[in-house]
PDB file of C-alpha atoms in Angstrom:
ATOM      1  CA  UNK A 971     158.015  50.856 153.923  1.00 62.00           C
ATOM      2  CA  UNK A 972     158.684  47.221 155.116  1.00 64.00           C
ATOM      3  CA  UNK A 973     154.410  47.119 155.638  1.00 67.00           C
ATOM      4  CA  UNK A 974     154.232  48.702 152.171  1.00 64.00           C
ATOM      5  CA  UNK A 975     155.779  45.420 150.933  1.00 62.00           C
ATOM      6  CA  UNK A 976     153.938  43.049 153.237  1.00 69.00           C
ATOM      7  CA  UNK A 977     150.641  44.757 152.446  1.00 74.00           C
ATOM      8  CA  UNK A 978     151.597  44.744 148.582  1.00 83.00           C
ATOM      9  CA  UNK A 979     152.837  41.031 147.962  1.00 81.00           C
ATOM     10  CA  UNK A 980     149.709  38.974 148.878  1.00 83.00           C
ATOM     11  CA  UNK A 981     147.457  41.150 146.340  1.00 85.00           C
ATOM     12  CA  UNK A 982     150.236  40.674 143.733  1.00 87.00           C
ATOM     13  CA  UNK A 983     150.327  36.813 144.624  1.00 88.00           C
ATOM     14  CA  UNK A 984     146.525  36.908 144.249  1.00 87.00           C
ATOM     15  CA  UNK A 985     146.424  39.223 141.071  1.00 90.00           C
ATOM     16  CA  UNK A 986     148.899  36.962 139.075  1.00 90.00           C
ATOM     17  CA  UNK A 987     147.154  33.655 139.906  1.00 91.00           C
ATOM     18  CA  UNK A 988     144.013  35.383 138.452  1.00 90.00           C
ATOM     19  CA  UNK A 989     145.944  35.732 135.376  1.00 90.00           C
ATOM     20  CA  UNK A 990     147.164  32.429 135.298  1.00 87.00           C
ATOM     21  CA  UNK A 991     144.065  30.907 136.391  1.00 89.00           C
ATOM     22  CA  UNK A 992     142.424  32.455 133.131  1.00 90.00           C
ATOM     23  CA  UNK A 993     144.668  31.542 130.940  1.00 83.00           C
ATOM     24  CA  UNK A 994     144.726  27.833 132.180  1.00 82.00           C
ATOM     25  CA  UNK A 995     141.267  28.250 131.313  1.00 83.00           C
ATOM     26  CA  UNK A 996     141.445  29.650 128.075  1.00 83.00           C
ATOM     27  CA  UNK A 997     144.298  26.659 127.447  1.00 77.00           C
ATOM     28  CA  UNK A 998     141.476  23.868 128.679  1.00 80.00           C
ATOM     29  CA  UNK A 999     138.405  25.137 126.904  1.00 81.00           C
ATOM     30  CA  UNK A1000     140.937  25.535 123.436  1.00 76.00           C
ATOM     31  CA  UNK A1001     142.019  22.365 123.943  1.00 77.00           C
ATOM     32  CA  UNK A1002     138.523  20.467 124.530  1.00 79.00           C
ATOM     33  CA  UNK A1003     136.932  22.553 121.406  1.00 79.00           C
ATOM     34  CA  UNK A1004     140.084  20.496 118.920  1.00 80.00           C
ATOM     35  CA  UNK A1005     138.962  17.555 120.271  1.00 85.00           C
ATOM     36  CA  UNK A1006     136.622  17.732 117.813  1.00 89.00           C
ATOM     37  CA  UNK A1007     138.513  19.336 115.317  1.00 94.00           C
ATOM     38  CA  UNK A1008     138.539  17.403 111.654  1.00 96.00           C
ATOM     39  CA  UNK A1009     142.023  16.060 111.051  1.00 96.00           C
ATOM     40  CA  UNK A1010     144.596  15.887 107.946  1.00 97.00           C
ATOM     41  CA  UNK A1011     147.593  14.173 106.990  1.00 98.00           C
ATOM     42  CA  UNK A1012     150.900  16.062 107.152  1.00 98.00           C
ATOM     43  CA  UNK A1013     154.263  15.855 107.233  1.00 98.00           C
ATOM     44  CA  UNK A1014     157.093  17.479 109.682  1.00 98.00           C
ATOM     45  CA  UNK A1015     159.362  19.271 107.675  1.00 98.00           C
ATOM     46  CA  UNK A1016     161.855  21.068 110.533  1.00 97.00           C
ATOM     47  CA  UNK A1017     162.100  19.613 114.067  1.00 97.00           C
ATOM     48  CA  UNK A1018     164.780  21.601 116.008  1.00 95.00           C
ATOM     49  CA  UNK A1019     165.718  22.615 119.964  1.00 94.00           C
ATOM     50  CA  UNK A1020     165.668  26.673 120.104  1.00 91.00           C
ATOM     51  CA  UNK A1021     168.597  27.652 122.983  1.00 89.00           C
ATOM     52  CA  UNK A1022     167.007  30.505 124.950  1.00 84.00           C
ATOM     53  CA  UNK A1023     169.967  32.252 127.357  1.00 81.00           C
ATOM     54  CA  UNK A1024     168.527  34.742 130.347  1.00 77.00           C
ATOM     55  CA  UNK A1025     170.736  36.573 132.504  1.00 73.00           C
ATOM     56  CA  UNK A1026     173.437  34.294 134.504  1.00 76.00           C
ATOM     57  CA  UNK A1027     174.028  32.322 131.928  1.00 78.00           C
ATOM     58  CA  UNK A1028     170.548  30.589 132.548  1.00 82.00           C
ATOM     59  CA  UNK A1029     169.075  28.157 129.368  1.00 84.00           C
ATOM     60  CA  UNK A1030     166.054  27.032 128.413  1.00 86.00           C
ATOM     61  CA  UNK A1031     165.231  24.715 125.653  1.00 89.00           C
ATOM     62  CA  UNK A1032     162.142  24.668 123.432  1.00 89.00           C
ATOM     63  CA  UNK A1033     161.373  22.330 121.099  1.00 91.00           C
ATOM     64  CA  UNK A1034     160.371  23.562 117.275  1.00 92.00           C
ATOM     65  CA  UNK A1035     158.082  22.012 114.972  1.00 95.00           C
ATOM     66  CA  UNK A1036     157.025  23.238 111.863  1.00 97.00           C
ATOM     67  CA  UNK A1037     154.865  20.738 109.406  1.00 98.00           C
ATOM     68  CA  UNK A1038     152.601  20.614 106.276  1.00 98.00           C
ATOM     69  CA  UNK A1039     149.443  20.085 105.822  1.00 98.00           C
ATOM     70  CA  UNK A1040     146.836  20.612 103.141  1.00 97.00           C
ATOM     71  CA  UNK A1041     142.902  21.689 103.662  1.00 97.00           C
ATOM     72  CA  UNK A1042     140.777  21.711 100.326  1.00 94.00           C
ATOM     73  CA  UNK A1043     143.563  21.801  98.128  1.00 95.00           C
ATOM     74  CA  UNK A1044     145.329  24.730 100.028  1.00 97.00           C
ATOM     75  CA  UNK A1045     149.166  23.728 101.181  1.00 98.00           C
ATOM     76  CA  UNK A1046     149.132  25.487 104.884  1.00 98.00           C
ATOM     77  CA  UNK A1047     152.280  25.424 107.547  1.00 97.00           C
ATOM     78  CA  UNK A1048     151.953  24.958 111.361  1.00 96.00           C
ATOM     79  CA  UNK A1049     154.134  24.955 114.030  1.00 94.00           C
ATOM     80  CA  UNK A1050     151.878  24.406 117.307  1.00 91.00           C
ATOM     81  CA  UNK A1051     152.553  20.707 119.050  1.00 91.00           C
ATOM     82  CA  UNK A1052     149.695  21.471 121.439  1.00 84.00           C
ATOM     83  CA  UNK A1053     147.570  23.887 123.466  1.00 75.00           C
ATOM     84  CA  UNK A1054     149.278  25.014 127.025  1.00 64.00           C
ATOM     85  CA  UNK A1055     152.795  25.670 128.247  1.00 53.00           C
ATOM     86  CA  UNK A1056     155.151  26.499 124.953  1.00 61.00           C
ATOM     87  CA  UNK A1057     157.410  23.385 126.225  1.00 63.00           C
ATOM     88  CA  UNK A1058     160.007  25.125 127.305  1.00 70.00           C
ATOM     89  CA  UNK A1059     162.159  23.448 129.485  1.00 72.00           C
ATOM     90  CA  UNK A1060     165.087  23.845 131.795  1.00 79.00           C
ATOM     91  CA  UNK A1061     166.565  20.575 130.624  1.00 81.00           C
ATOM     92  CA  UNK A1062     167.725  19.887 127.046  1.00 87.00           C
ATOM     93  CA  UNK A1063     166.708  16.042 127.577  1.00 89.00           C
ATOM     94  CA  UNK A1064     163.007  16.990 127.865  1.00 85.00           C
ATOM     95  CA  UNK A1065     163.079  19.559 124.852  1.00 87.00           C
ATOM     96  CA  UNK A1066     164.340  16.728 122.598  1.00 91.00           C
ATOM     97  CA  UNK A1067     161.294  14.104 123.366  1.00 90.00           C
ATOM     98  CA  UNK A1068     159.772  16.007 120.917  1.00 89.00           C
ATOM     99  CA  UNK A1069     162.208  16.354 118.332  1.00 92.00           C
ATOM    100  CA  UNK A1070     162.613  12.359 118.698  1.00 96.00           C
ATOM    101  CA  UNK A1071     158.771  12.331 118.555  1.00 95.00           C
ATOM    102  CA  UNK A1072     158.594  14.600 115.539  1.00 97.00           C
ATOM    103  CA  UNK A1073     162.006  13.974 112.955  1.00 97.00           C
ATOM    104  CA  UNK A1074     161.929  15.356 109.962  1.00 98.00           C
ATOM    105  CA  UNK A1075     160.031  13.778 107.288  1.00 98.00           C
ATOM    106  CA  UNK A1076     157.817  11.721 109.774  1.00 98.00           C
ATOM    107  CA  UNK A1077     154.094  11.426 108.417  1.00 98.00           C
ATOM    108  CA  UNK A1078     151.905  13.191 111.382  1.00 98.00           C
ATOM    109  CA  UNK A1079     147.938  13.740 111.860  1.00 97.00           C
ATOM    110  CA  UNK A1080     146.988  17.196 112.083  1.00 97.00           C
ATOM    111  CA  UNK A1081     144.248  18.716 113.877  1.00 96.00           C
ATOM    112  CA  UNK A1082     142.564  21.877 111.974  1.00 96.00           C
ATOM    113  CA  UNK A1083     140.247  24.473 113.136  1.00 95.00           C
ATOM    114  CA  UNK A1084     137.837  24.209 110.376  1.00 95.00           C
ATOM    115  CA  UNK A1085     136.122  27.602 110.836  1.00 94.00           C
ATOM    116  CA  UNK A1086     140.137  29.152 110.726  1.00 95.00           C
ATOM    117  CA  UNK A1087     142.335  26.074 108.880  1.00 97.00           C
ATOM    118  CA  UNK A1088     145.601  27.663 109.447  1.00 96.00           C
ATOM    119  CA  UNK A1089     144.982  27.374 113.311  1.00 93.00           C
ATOM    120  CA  UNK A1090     146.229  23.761 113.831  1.00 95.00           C
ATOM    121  CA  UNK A1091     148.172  20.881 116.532  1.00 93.00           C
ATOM    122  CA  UNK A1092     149.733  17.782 116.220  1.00 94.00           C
ATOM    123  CA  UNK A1093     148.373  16.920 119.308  1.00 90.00           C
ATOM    124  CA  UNK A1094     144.478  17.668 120.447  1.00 85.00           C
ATOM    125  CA  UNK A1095     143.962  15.400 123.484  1.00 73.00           C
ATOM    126  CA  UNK A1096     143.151  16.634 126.658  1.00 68.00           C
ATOM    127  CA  UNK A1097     146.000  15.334 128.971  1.00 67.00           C
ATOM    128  CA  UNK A1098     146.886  16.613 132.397  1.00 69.00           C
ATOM    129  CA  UNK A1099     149.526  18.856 131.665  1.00 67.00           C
ATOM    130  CA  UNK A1100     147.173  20.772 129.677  1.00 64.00           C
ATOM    131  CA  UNK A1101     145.703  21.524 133.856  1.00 73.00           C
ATOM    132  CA  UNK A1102     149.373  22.491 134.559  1.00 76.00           C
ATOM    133  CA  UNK A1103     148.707  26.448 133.970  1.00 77.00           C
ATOM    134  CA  UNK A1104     145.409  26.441 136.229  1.00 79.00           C
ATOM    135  CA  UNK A1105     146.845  24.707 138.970  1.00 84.00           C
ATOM    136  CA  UNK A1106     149.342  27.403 139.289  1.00 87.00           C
ATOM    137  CA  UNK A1107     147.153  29.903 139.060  1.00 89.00           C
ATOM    138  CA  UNK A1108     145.436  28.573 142.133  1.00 89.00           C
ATOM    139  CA  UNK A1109     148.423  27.963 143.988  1.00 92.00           C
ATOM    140  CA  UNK A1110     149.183  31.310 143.506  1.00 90.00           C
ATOM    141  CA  UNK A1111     145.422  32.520 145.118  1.00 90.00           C
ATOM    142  CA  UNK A1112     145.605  30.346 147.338  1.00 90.00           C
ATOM    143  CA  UNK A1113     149.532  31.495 148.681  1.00 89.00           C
ATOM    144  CA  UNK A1114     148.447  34.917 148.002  1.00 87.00           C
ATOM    145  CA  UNK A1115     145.687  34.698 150.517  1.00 85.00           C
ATOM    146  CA  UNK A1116     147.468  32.749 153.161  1.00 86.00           C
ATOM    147  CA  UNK A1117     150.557  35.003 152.980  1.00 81.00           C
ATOM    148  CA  UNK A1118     147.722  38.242 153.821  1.00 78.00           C
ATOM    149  CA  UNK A1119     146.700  35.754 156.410  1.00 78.00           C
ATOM    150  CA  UNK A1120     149.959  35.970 158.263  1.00 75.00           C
ATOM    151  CA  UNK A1121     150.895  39.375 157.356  1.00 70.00           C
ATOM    152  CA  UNK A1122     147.809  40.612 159.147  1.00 70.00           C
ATOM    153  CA  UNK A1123     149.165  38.253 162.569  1.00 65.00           C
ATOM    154  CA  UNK A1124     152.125  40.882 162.466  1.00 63.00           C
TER     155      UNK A1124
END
C-alpha cells in the first residue's frame, strides 16, 4: 500500500501543475489580449471584503468590486479587478488595498472586451502577479518529478 502512495503522489504532483500551468496560461494570454482592449469611464458603486470561513475556523478575505460602466449607450455592471488569482487572501490587511483603492463612488477606467462588452477589468496591465498561477504550476512539475526521482532510490 505504502508504494501505492509513493508511486501515486509524484503523477498527482505532476497532473495538478499541468492544470495550473494551463490556466496560468490562459490568465497571461487573457490578460495581454485587454491590453488592447478600448476603455470607458465608470464608476465603483459597492467595494466590500467577503469573509470566507473553511473548516478550523480558517478565513480568507476577498475583496468585492462591482462598478458601472456604459458601452454605446448601454448601462453594463462588472465586478472583475483583474485577470489571475480571485485576490483572496489569508490576511484581511491585503483584501482591503483594494477596497481603499476602489471606495465607493470613485471615478475608475474600465477596460471592455469590445467583441463581448459585458466582459470587463479595472485593471488590464500585465504585472507579475498575473505569472503567479504558472509559476506554481511549474513548481508543482517540477516537485512532482523530483519526488518520482527519489521514490524510485527506495
Amino acid at each position: 500500500m505504502q508504494q501505492l502512495v509513493i508511486s501515486i503522489l509524484p503523477i498527482c504532483f505532476v497532473v495538478l501543475g499541468v492544470g495550473v500551468t494551463i490556466y496560468g496560461f490562459q490568465v497571461i494570454s487573457a490578460a495581454r489580449r485587454a491590453e488592447t482592449w478600448p476603455s470607458t469611464n465608470g464608476l465603483i458603486e459597492e467595494s466590500n471584503i467577503i469573509e470566507h470561513e473553511f473548516s478550523d475556523n480558517v478565513l480568507s478575505y476577498c475583496p468585492s468590486v462591482t462598478y458601472s460602466y456604459s458601452v454605446n449607450g448601454k448601462l453594463l455592471c462588472g465586478t472583475s479587478i483583474a485577470f489571475g488569482l480571485k485576490n483572496s487572501y489569508s490576511n484581511w490587511a491585503f483584501a482591503n488595498r483594494y477596497v481603499q483603492l476602489y471606495p465607493i463612488g470613485k471615478k475608475v477606467c474600465v477596460f471592455y472586451d469590445a467583441m463581448s462588452p459585458t466582459r470587463s477589468v479595472l485593471e488590464n496591465d500585465i504585472s507579475t502577479r498575473r505569472y503567479i498561477p504558472l509559476a506554481i504550476g511549474l513548481v508543482f512539475i517540477l516537485a512532482g518529478i523530483f519526488f518520482g526521482k527519489i521514490f524510485e532510490m527506495f
